[in-house]
XYZ file of C-alpha atoms in Angstrom:
702
model
C 22.828 138.138 66.070
C 20.285 139.045 63.389
C 18.787 136.293 61.240
C 19.634 136.470 57.559
C 17.024 133.918 56.526
C 13.399 134.937 56.020
C 11.254 132.720 58.230
C 8.430 130.787 56.620
C 5.338 131.114 58.826
C 1.901 129.581 58.219
C -1.346 130.812 59.778
C -3.856 128.065 60.610
C -7.166 128.134 62.437
C -10.932 127.652 62.315
C -13.135 130.128 60.417
C -14.000 133.166 62.556
C -11.011 132.616 64.844
C -9.564 136.049 64.036
C -6.930 134.542 61.744
C -7.422 137.122 58.995
C -7.295 139.955 61.536
C -3.965 138.625 62.781
C -2.699 138.284 59.200
C -3.639 141.910 58.505
C -2.040 142.966 61.805
C 1.225 141.193 60.955
C 1.514 142.181 57.295
C -0.405 145.473 56.902
C -0.399 146.491 53.254
C 2.507 144.169 52.437
C 0.173 141.515 51.030
C -0.047 139.609 47.795
C -2.975 137.558 46.566
C -2.238 134.554 44.369
C -3.847 131.160 44.236
C -3.007 127.656 45.307
C -1.981 125.525 42.311
C -4.868 124.004 40.370
C -7.695 125.413 42.496
C -9.727 128.614 42.749
C -8.879 129.276 46.394
C -6.965 132.496 46.979
C -3.534 132.251 48.579
C -2.764 135.298 50.709
C 0.796 135.936 51.784
C 2.711 138.902 53.108
C 5.928 139.983 54.756
C 6.407 140.827 58.408
C 9.228 142.406 60.427
C 10.377 140.512 63.539
C 12.686 141.471 66.430
C 16.464 141.488 65.794
C 15.935 142.718 62.216
C 14.514 139.332 61.242
C 11.870 138.938 58.552
C 9.060 136.453 58.049
C 6.886 135.475 55.117
C 3.361 134.870 56.425
C 0.984 132.583 54.494
C -2.668 132.672 55.513
C -4.258 129.247 54.935
C -8.060 129.044 54.523
C -10.132 128.427 57.636
C -10.667 124.742 58.484
C -12.285 122.709 61.241
C -10.196 119.539 60.990
C -7.882 117.541 58.729
C -10.871 115.562 57.450
C -11.941 117.968 54.693
C -15.514 118.731 53.708
C -14.750 121.681 51.437
C -12.140 122.805 48.937
C -10.704 125.177 51.560
C -10.148 122.322 53.990
C -8.569 120.189 51.265
C -6.032 122.979 50.742
C -5.213 123.032 54.452
C -4.791 119.239 54.538
C -2.606 119.293 51.418
C -0.370 122.084 52.710
C 0.121 120.637 56.197
C 0.517 117.037 55.037
C 3.333 118.000 52.669
C 5.026 120.213 55.281
C 8.319 118.388 55.658
C 11.833 118.719 54.297
C 12.107 121.882 52.184
C 8.386 122.510 52.690
C 8.542 122.409 56.485
C 7.570 125.882 57.767
C 9.657 127.492 60.478
C 6.511 128.064 62.494
C 2.769 127.479 62.476
C 0.672 130.103 64.260
C -2.601 128.530 65.296
C -5.277 131.098 66.179
C -8.088 130.011 68.495
C -11.179 131.843 69.677
C -10.902 132.181 73.461
C -14.668 131.848 73.829
C -14.787 128.434 72.137
C -11.495 126.673 72.824
C -13.021 123.193 72.908
C -14.029 123.212 69.258
C -10.929 125.085 68.083
C -8.610 122.558 69.775
C -9.663 119.671 67.498
C -7.655 120.927 64.504
C -4.919 122.237 66.814
C -4.228 118.810 68.317
C -4.156 117.274 64.827
C -1.552 119.844 63.751
C 0.443 119.114 66.903
C 0.398 115.374 66.106
C 1.932 116.139 62.710
C 5.025 117.295 64.605
C 4.961 120.840 63.243
C 6.474 123.769 65.206
C 3.262 125.302 66.583
C 2.494 128.422 68.603
C -1.036 128.750 69.964
C -2.337 132.331 69.741
C -5.439 132.589 71.941
C -7.437 135.430 70.422
C -10.530 137.413 71.443
C -9.686 137.390 75.141
C -11.533 140.683 75.521
C -14.771 138.997 74.410
C -14.093 136.048 76.730
C -13.497 138.402 79.656
C -16.770 140.194 78.975
C -18.502 136.822 79.130
C -16.901 136.212 82.514
C -14.374 133.646 81.283
C -10.918 133.332 82.840
C -8.390 131.306 80.831
C -5.303 129.666 82.356
C -2.814 129.873 79.493
C -0.005 128.306 81.547
C -2.073 125.175 82.155
C -2.909 124.858 78.438
C 0.764 125.284 77.594
C 1.755 122.486 79.964
C -0.927 120.111 78.703
C -0.359 120.676 74.983
C 3.414 121.051 75.128
C 3.471 124.118 72.903
C 3.990 127.823 73.512
C 0.789 129.762 74.236
C 0.518 133.509 73.599
C -2.454 135.662 74.503
C -3.276 138.139 71.758
C -5.923 140.581 70.619
C -5.541 140.670 66.851
C -7.861 143.660 66.588
C -5.873 145.933 68.929
C -2.440 144.385 68.463
C -2.123 143.386 72.117
C 0.286 140.444 72.498
C 1.392 140.535 68.826
C 4.873 141.753 69.863
C 5.310 138.731 72.139
C 4.051 136.471 69.343
C 6.710 137.853 66.973
C 9.391 137.185 69.579
C 8.205 133.593 69.999
C 8.482 133.006 66.244
C 12.250 133.242 66.633
C 12.308 130.543 69.293
C 9.579 128.064 68.358
C 10.436 124.363 68.341
C 8.794 121.262 66.925
C 5.809 119.933 68.831
C 5.820 116.719 70.810
C 3.414 114.351 69.074
C 1.050 111.917 70.714
C -1.838 113.986 72.001
C -3.929 110.823 71.758
C -3.060 107.170 71.313
C -3.672 106.412 67.636
C -2.251 102.892 67.804
C -5.541 101.562 69.142
C -7.340 103.124 66.172
C -5.389 101.516 63.335
C -2.018 100.289 64.603
C -1.450 97.660 61.888
C -2.344 100.053 59.075
C -0.170 102.829 60.491
C 2.848 100.515 60.804
C 2.537 99.274 57.225
C 2.245 102.832 55.833
C 5.030 104.089 58.084
C 7.375 101.336 56.862
C 6.629 102.184 53.238
C 6.951 105.973 53.342
C 9.156 106.527 56.433
C 7.085 109.469 57.681
C 8.374 111.552 60.579
C 5.209 110.942 62.618
C 2.790 108.035 63.032
C -0.176 110.406 62.681
C 0.928 111.333 59.190
C 0.828 107.655 58.259
C -2.739 107.488 59.560
C -3.725 110.534 57.463
C -2.147 108.903 54.399
C -4.348 105.838 54.943
C -7.415 108.116 55.209
C -6.707 110.489 52.305
C -4.619 108.486 49.827
C -6.944 109.325 46.932
C -7.590 112.937 48.048
C -3.989 114.033 48.437
C -2.249 114.866 45.182
C 1.208 113.744 46.244
C 0.724 110.007 45.697
C 1.383 108.107 42.482
C -1.059 105.485 41.208
C 1.251 102.775 42.502
C 1.312 104.367 45.967
C -2.470 104.770 45.998
C -2.769 101.110 45.073
C -0.447 100.241 47.970
C -2.538 102.286 50.441
C -5.750 100.634 49.247
C -4.160 97.191 49.534
C -2.938 97.881 53.071
C -6.335 99.198 54.136
C -8.080 96.148 52.717
C -5.622 93.704 54.261
C -5.742 95.299 57.727
C -9.515 95.884 57.676
C -9.058 99.645 57.973
C -12.403 101.462 58.050
C -11.808 105.150 57.379
C -15.104 106.470 58.714
C -14.981 104.404 61.904
C -11.361 105.391 62.486
C -12.187 109.077 61.988
C -15.081 108.924 64.451
C -12.963 107.106 67.037
C -10.116 109.584 66.665
C -12.421 112.595 66.949
C -14.189 111.236 70.047
C -10.873 110.427 71.716
C -9.537 113.893 71.007
C -12.640 115.609 72.381
C -12.549 113.485 75.548
C -9.079 114.783 76.344
C -9.784 118.318 75.073
C -12.859 118.607 77.296
C -10.790 117.744 80.361
C -8.143 120.343 79.506
C -10.639 123.090 78.717
C -12.720 122.327 81.823
C -9.639 122.842 83.953
C -8.227 125.816 82.030
C -11.387 127.865 81.541
C -13.265 129.169 84.547
C -16.480 131.153 84.379
C -17.136 133.868 86.926
C -20.839 133.920 85.989
C -23.450 131.218 86.058
C -24.398 129.278 82.937
C -27.938 130.531 83.235
C -26.850 134.106 82.593
C -27.336 134.846 78.920
C -24.793 136.976 77.114
C -25.681 139.987 75.004
C -25.026 137.851 71.930
C -27.689 135.351 73.027
C -30.226 138.104 73.556
C -29.565 139.747 70.181
C -29.595 136.364 68.450
C -33.075 135.663 69.757
C -34.213 138.488 67.437
C -31.806 138.273 64.508
C -32.197 134.516 64.015
C -35.965 134.518 64.617
C -37.801 133.104 61.596
C -40.110 136.122 61.229
C -38.398 139.064 62.953
C -34.957 137.982 61.787
C -36.164 137.618 58.200
C -37.698 141.112 58.261
C -34.452 142.612 59.605
C -32.470 140.640 57.050
C -34.690 141.935 54.248
C -34.274 145.505 55.491
C -30.488 145.163 55.541
C -30.469 143.684 52.049
C -32.629 146.572 50.883
C -30.085 148.962 52.407
C -27.194 147.169 50.672
C -29.065 147.252 47.365
C -29.935 150.924 47.755
C -26.354 151.760 48.680
C -24.926 150.075 45.617
C -27.663 151.391 43.377
C -28.035 154.944 44.674
C -25.016 155.947 46.723
C -22.595 154.899 44.011
C -24.383 156.971 41.383
C -22.728 160.254 42.409
C -19.097 159.058 42.233
C -19.922 157.031 39.109
C -21.395 160.129 37.465
C -18.288 162.090 38.440
C -16.037 159.416 36.959
C -18.184 159.343 33.834
C -18.102 163.127 33.518
C -14.363 163.107 34.169
C -13.832 160.520 31.449
C -15.935 162.559 29.009
C -14.112 165.776 29.930
C -10.723 164.100 29.481
C -11.806 162.676 26.132
C -13.009 166.091 24.951
C -9.822 167.754 26.124
C -7.670 165.218 24.282
C -9.862 165.513 21.205
C -9.644 169.313 21.195
C -5.927 169.387 21.993
C -4.491 166.721 19.708
C -4.833 166.735 15.918
C -7.632 164.694 14.356
C -5.819 161.406 13.721
C -6.093 157.686 14.232
C -3.858 157.958 17.312
C -6.282 160.463 18.859
C -9.187 158.140 18.081
C -7.337 155.231 19.707
C -6.535 157.380 22.729
C -10.099 158.673 23.130
C -12.337 155.821 21.973
C -10.046 152.930 22.887
C -7.709 153.662 25.796
C -9.603 156.373 27.725
C -12.952 154.683 27.121
C -11.462 151.341 28.200
C -9.931 152.773 31.381
C -13.178 154.613 32.111
C -15.073 151.354 31.718
C -12.883 149.840 34.446
C -12.740 152.711 36.935
C -16.459 153.480 36.765
C -17.229 150.218 38.632
C -14.869 151.021 41.528
C -17.502 152.940 43.599
C -19.978 150.044 43.428
C -17.317 147.489 44.328
C -16.043 149.667 47.161
C -19.500 150.224 48.670
C -20.527 146.575 48.372
C -17.411 145.207 50.034
C -17.408 147.967 52.623
C -20.892 146.888 53.720
C -20.135 143.162 53.478
C -16.936 143.623 55.492
C -18.818 145.582 58.156
C -21.486 142.871 58.393
C -18.742 140.244 58.655
C -16.810 142.232 61.251
C -19.770 142.769 63.577
C -20.716 139.083 63.277
C -24.048 139.513 61.454
C -23.172 137.744 58.187
C -23.259 134.298 59.808
C -26.816 135.014 60.995
C -27.868 136.089 57.478
C -26.490 132.877 56.027
C -28.251 130.868 58.731
C -31.608 132.446 57.823
C -31.432 132.043 54.050
C -29.419 128.857 53.717
C -32.365 126.450 53.824
C -34.229 128.174 50.976
C -31.158 128.750 48.817
C -29.929 125.181 49.212
C -33.091 123.809 47.536
C -31.911 125.448 44.314
C -28.274 124.404 44.583
C -27.230 127.708 46.114
C -25.883 128.753 49.497
C -27.107 131.148 52.166
C -24.343 133.513 51.161
C -25.653 133.426 47.551
C -28.410 135.839 48.558
C -25.838 138.625 48.873
C -24.588 138.014 45.326
C -28.095 137.792 43.855
C -29.235 141.024 45.478
C -26.009 142.817 44.573
C -26.428 141.633 40.997
C -29.397 143.975 40.642
C -26.903 146.825 40.835
C -23.920 145.278 39.059
C -22.871 141.687 38.387
C -19.158 142.446 38.834
C -19.038 143.076 42.604
C -21.786 140.458 42.972
C -19.615 137.768 41.373
C -16.653 138.840 43.519
C -18.788 138.557 46.654
C -19.195 134.802 46.062
C -15.725 134.276 47.533
C -17.402 133.931 50.891
C -19.057 130.693 49.673
C -16.725 127.835 50.617
C -18.555 125.051 48.763
C -17.199 124.930 45.196
C -20.401 123.747 43.505
C -22.620 126.281 45.246
C -20.180 129.085 44.552
C -19.892 128.124 40.875
C -23.680 127.972 40.417
C -24.041 131.372 42.086
C -21.450 132.852 39.730
C -23.124 131.283 36.691
C -26.655 132.587 37.424
C -25.986 135.991 39.006
C -25.700 137.838 35.624
C -29.322 136.858 34.909
C -30.427 139.331 37.576
C -31.198 142.610 35.772
C -28.404 145.046 36.578
C -28.468 148.835 36.437
C -26.775 148.832 33.001
C -29.925 147.301 31.514
C -32.077 150.231 32.650
C -31.230 152.577 29.726
C -32.100 149.782 27.304
C -35.348 149.034 29.151
C -36.216 152.749 29.299
C -35.748 153.157 25.545
C -37.534 150.024 24.370
C -40.406 149.873 26.832
C -41.905 152.918 25.103
C -42.605 150.671 22.088
C -44.458 148.191 24.305
C -46.823 150.432 26.259
C -47.676 154.167 25.914
C -46.104 156.492 28.460
C -49.445 157.733 29.872
C -51.133 154.332 30.262
C -51.704 152.857 33.697
C -53.102 149.854 35.554
C -55.121 151.187 38.496
C -52.720 153.636 40.165
C -49.587 152.088 38.693
C -47.818 153.299 35.587
C -47.859 150.595 32.912
C -44.274 151.183 31.829
C -43.155 150.781 35.434
C -45.037 147.493 35.680
C -43.373 146.218 32.508
C -39.918 147.103 33.867
C -40.787 145.389 37.167
C -41.874 142.348 35.160
C -38.499 142.293 33.404
C -36.732 142.286 36.778
C -38.999 139.462 37.981
C -38.294 137.544 34.769
C -34.540 137.828 35.329
C -34.780 136.794 38.997
C -37.027 133.832 38.256
C -34.769 132.656 35.443
C -31.726 132.876 37.761
C -33.422 130.657 40.344
C -34.568 128.189 37.684
C -31.110 128.129 36.058
C -29.586 127.424 39.476
C -31.921 124.461 39.957
C -31.008 123.104 36.492
C -27.286 123.488 37.178
C -27.730 121.757 40.524
C -28.741 118.657 38.528
C -25.919 119.044 35.988
C -22.809 120.207 37.863
C -21.162 117.262 39.542
C -18.629 117.486 42.337
C -17.096 115.121 44.837
C -17.371 117.847 47.449
C -20.296 117.221 49.781
C -22.608 120.061 50.684
C -23.361 120.301 54.375
C -24.422 122.919 56.833
C -21.905 123.896 59.491
C -22.670 127.258 60.986
C -20.764 129.111 63.648
C -22.416 132.164 65.144
C -19.545 134.309 66.415
C -19.993 136.864 69.176
C -20.999 140.372 68.115
C -18.229 142.920 68.274
C -17.349 146.376 67.065
C -15.819 146.435 63.574
C -12.081 146.792 63.301
C -11.646 149.502 60.701
C -8.176 148.447 59.652
C -9.509 145.013 58.694
C -12.385 146.611 56.811
C -10.030 148.940 54.950
C -7.602 146.157 54.009
C -10.430 143.914 52.778
C -11.934 146.638 50.593
C -8.511 147.677 49.318
C -7.617 144.105 48.348
C -10.949 143.554 46.522
C -10.682 146.791 44.558
C -7.053 146.084 43.697
C -7.909 142.616 42.383
C -10.666 144.052 40.175
C -8.616 146.922 38.761
C -5.451 144.948 38.048
C -6.799 141.468 37.275
C -10.176 141.914 35.566
C -9.264 145.427 34.430
C -6.552 144.311 32.040
C -8.974 141.924 30.288
C -11.607 144.653 30.007
C -8.993 147.021 28.634
C -7.861 144.605 25.917
C -11.448 143.862 24.820
C -12.178 147.609 24.708
C -9.307 148.088 22.287
C -10.570 145.221 20.127
C -14.093 146.687 20.026
C -12.686 150.118 19.184
C -10.792 148.567 16.277
C -13.908 146.739 15.045
C -16.012 149.919 15.172
C -13.317 152.202 13.684
C -11.917 150.126 10.844
C -13.402 148.258 7.951
C -12.644 147.186 4.398
C -10.809 150.121 2.741
C -13.178 150.501 -0.220
C -16.238 150.369 2.018
C -14.865 153.053 4.328
C -14.016 155.276 1.336
C -17.517 154.812 -0.036
C -18.983 155.715 3.337
C -17.032 158.992 3.404
C -17.992 159.716 -0.226
C -21.682 159.126 0.470
C -21.635 161.476 3.448
C -19.793 164.115 1.392
C -22.265 163.812 -1.484
C -25.179 164.165 0.932
C -23.587 167.334 2.292
C -22.972 168.775 -1.166
C -26.505 167.969 -2.322
C -27.915 169.651 0.777
C -29.735 166.585 2.093
C -27.532 166.817 5.187
C -26.759 170.063 7.006
C -23.271 171.058 8.068
C -24.302 170.520 11.705
C -25.442 166.954 11.053
C -22.553 166.072 8.759
C -20.271 164.619 11.466
C -23.075 162.428 12.819
C -24.003 161.193 9.352
C -20.342 160.495 8.557
C -19.987 158.552 11.842
C -23.115 156.577 11.019
C -21.908 155.709 7.501
C -18.457 154.705 8.751
C -19.926 152.573 11.536
C -22.070 150.815 8.945
C -18.986 150.169 6.795
C -16.788 149.093 9.728
C -15.993 145.518 10.714
C -18.654 145.850 13.440
C -21.118 146.878 10.707
C -19.976 144.029 8.486
C -20.506 141.646 11.357
C -23.941 143.143 12.045
C -24.971 142.477 8.454
C -23.341 139.040 8.606
C -25.503 137.989 11.549
C -28.654 139.638 10.187
C -30.032 136.379 8.708
C -29.655 134.767 12.129
C -31.305 137.596 14.067
C -34.026 138.427 11.534
C -36.369 135.739 12.992
C -36.135 137.694 16.256
C -37.374 140.872 14.546
C -33.928 142.506 14.407
C -32.208 144.089 11.416
C -28.499 144.684 10.767
C -28.581 147.995 12.660
C -29.649 146.199 15.816
C -26.937 143.671 14.978
C -24.305 146.432 15.179
C -25.701 147.567 18.514
C -25.564 143.999 19.805
C -21.879 143.847 18.880
C -20.879 147.215 20.359
C -23.014 146.762 23.489
C -20.956 143.713 24.345
C -18.627 146.267 25.959
C -21.508 147.337 28.213
C -25.250 147.000 27.753
C -25.936 150.712 28.045
C -23.805 151.265 24.914
C -26.820 149.980 22.965
C -28.567 153.355 23.284
C -25.521 155.351 22.177
C -24.944 153.037 19.233
C -28.542 153.354 18.062
C -28.229 157.135 18.349
C -25.099 157.088 16.197
C -26.670 154.788 13.616
C -29.665 157.074 13.305
C -27.380 160.111 13.214
C -29.000 161.908 16.124
C -25.967 162.199 18.360
C -25.674 160.336 21.623
C -25.882 163.528 23.626
C -29.389 164.338 22.575
C -32.533 163.506 24.455
C -34.134 160.097 24.238
C -37.254 161.195 22.398
C -35.574 162.012 19.073
C -34.052 158.529 19.059
C -37.489 157.083 19.626
C -38.926 159.150 16.804
C -36.227 157.988 14.419
C -36.709 154.368 15.416
C -40.498 154.621 15.188
C -40.303 155.994 11.657
C -37.827 153.357 10.474
C -39.390 151.185 7.750
C -38.267 148.219 5.697
C -38.191 148.278 1.861
C -41.700 146.770 1.851
C -42.992 149.665 3.954
C -43.476 147.688 7.179
C -42.188 149.162 10.441
C -38.902 147.839 11.808
C -39.730 148.546 15.427
C -43.073 147.174 16.527
C -44.391 145.991 19.871
C -43.304 142.456 18.945
C -39.732 143.419 17.969
C -39.356 145.686 21.024
C -40.586 142.931 23.362
C -38.236 140.514 21.631
C -35.301 142.904 22.117
C -36.232 143.519 25.755
C -36.325 139.785 26.479
C -33.011 139.375 24.666
C -31.359 141.918 26.960
C -32.907 140.307 30.066
C -31.113 137.025 29.329
C -28.068 137.870 27.157
C -24.555 138.079 28.571
C -23.858 141.463 26.980
C -21.065 142.458 29.357
C -17.387 141.770 28.762
C -16.546 143.070 32.256
C -18.651 140.351 33.864
C -17.022 137.691 31.708
C -13.613 139.021 32.712
C -14.405 138.849 36.413
C -15.902 135.356 36.040
C -12.668 134.264 34.388
C -10.734 135.809 37.270
C -12.882 134.131 39.916
C -12.986 130.666 38.312
C -9.351 130.785 37.150
C -10.478 129.419 33.782
C -11.970 130.486 30.452
C -14.164 127.360 30.511
C -16.889 128.740 32.779
C -17.231 132.242 31.239
C -17.421 130.533 27.829
C -20.187 128.199 29.023
C -21.917 131.172 30.634
C -21.747 133.192 27.406
C -23.077 130.285 25.333
C -25.967 129.294 27.615
C -27.129 132.864 28.252
C -26.904 133.756 24.549
C -28.858 130.618 23.624
C -31.448 131.384 26.307
C -31.732 134.967 25.049
C -31.990 133.918 21.398
C -34.697 131.291 21.775
C -36.688 133.337 24.294
C -36.675 136.311 21.903
C -37.634 134.045 19.022
C -40.647 132.727 20.928
C -41.721 136.194 22.064
C -41.451 137.714 18.572
C -43.344 134.855 16.953
C -46.099 135.043 19.589
C -46.656 138.823 19.383
C -46.081 139.460 15.676
């Protein structure tokens, strides 16, 4: 008889146990990404078809090593499993374990069993275990643990059909894998009497985590503290005793269940490859080469599809402009909606390439080695080994770089990485650098065999990288967290990538960017369009009249009329008003109100600075760079002094090195931190850093 109820199934397991592969295998594209309440950890769930027309909702919990959490991910797992009773009791828990390392993976498994949850053990990666000469007696493990054991290969789908069948028949586990009474019998009894838990082990966890778990009231926490004090309960000693007792029994089971057909002295292929990839010198060189490849891929390979998207956006805008009548609606469609959508889609190639490469490195097992190599250095500055991926990617674009920090499990280290990554000079800064560096050094000057302009640009990149590292160190002293930072590194066996997993990972990342950050970018684009298109009515009328008079007097040709009109209207717009409003504040930096307008409009994207300056100087954004330079070079103040000097250009360059002139990055930071607090702090500190650095530079060189 078919089930009418949708089963509630939870996936649990250690990191690198193949849990995500199994989740993808079970749910395919039927996935949704949300978040656990009150935290920044993603909650992945999806639907799955079972035999007899039954359905199941699968929830993929973060990877964890035990129910004694050392990271935000593990706190989520503890919270979810501790509260799994009554209406929250899942119909089944699928525990995935790596067949090549059952001893370590069984620690969390036996804890879940002692909570009395209905568990199925899915032993994964049997193909890798067989290659290593390991033979696993699943029947023996099943008898010893008292739960159903299913052999699976999440990558090929082998055994997944049997696993689905078992979901319909799973029963609650028998508790009591170890004797916990000897650990804290008096404490457990007191807590059990108070809360009437279904298992004694849950009472022990309550005594351990009373202040960590969010389900207790202040009165209940006070009770737990009183009981612990009265019974002499020592949490750390009890945890150590429990862990040692579990491993004693686990080692006996695994020793009997796992037989090796080869001698211990025979090194696996993974060991041999690791001797190179984790070598301090050779491994670092290979790591650097791979990072260079990732950087080049994001920077160079994405340029073709990005150019195509850009050209497509321009072509669509021109077609709409030439097809529809000249009206405000057409302007909104072209300069607001199409430009906004283009600003979202143009980043898709970079995001796709970055996460394609990261997923491949994860799938083959290399990413853990990369983290192992760089973790020591990064940790000195409050970062994480995985931060190196974000910092390098940030040189191409901060948006995929910020998204890549999801692989960092420690909250503080992930937050610091997100906060400093935009200081790395991204590709959008290059047009600004290329325009302004000409004011700093002549094009034909050189230092030895190196072009001087190239050296200045390299110096700007070094300035951004150094400031990111320094900012990380400062934030390490400021950002406080109860979460301890420690180094636990598992080096999984190398294996061929599973392309379905790679595809699903890339698809999910791109979808999150387009639909989550994209809607924020779109709204801000509309706001910026409004600010640049509208202004006080009398000012806009005067702007049109001035352009018309110039045309009639012959000071402006018919060809240049539209550019001059656009320049006058931009000056009279709210963006222009704001530029003049902030002029007193930016004048000490060597900027005038025209630069102020460009600062406002380039908040959409830094490269907009060049187009805005072209419009202001009525040269048309489609012309070559040199005419813009000529116009800027000839610009003088009422007293006859030049507006753009070496000092003001250096000041502007330094401003763009440090300033958060990118609404897309702010949008993705908001998405990743689940709060407006951190993007606001980021905007304020980077703007302040940019302002005072520019002020110092201008005063020194003027």
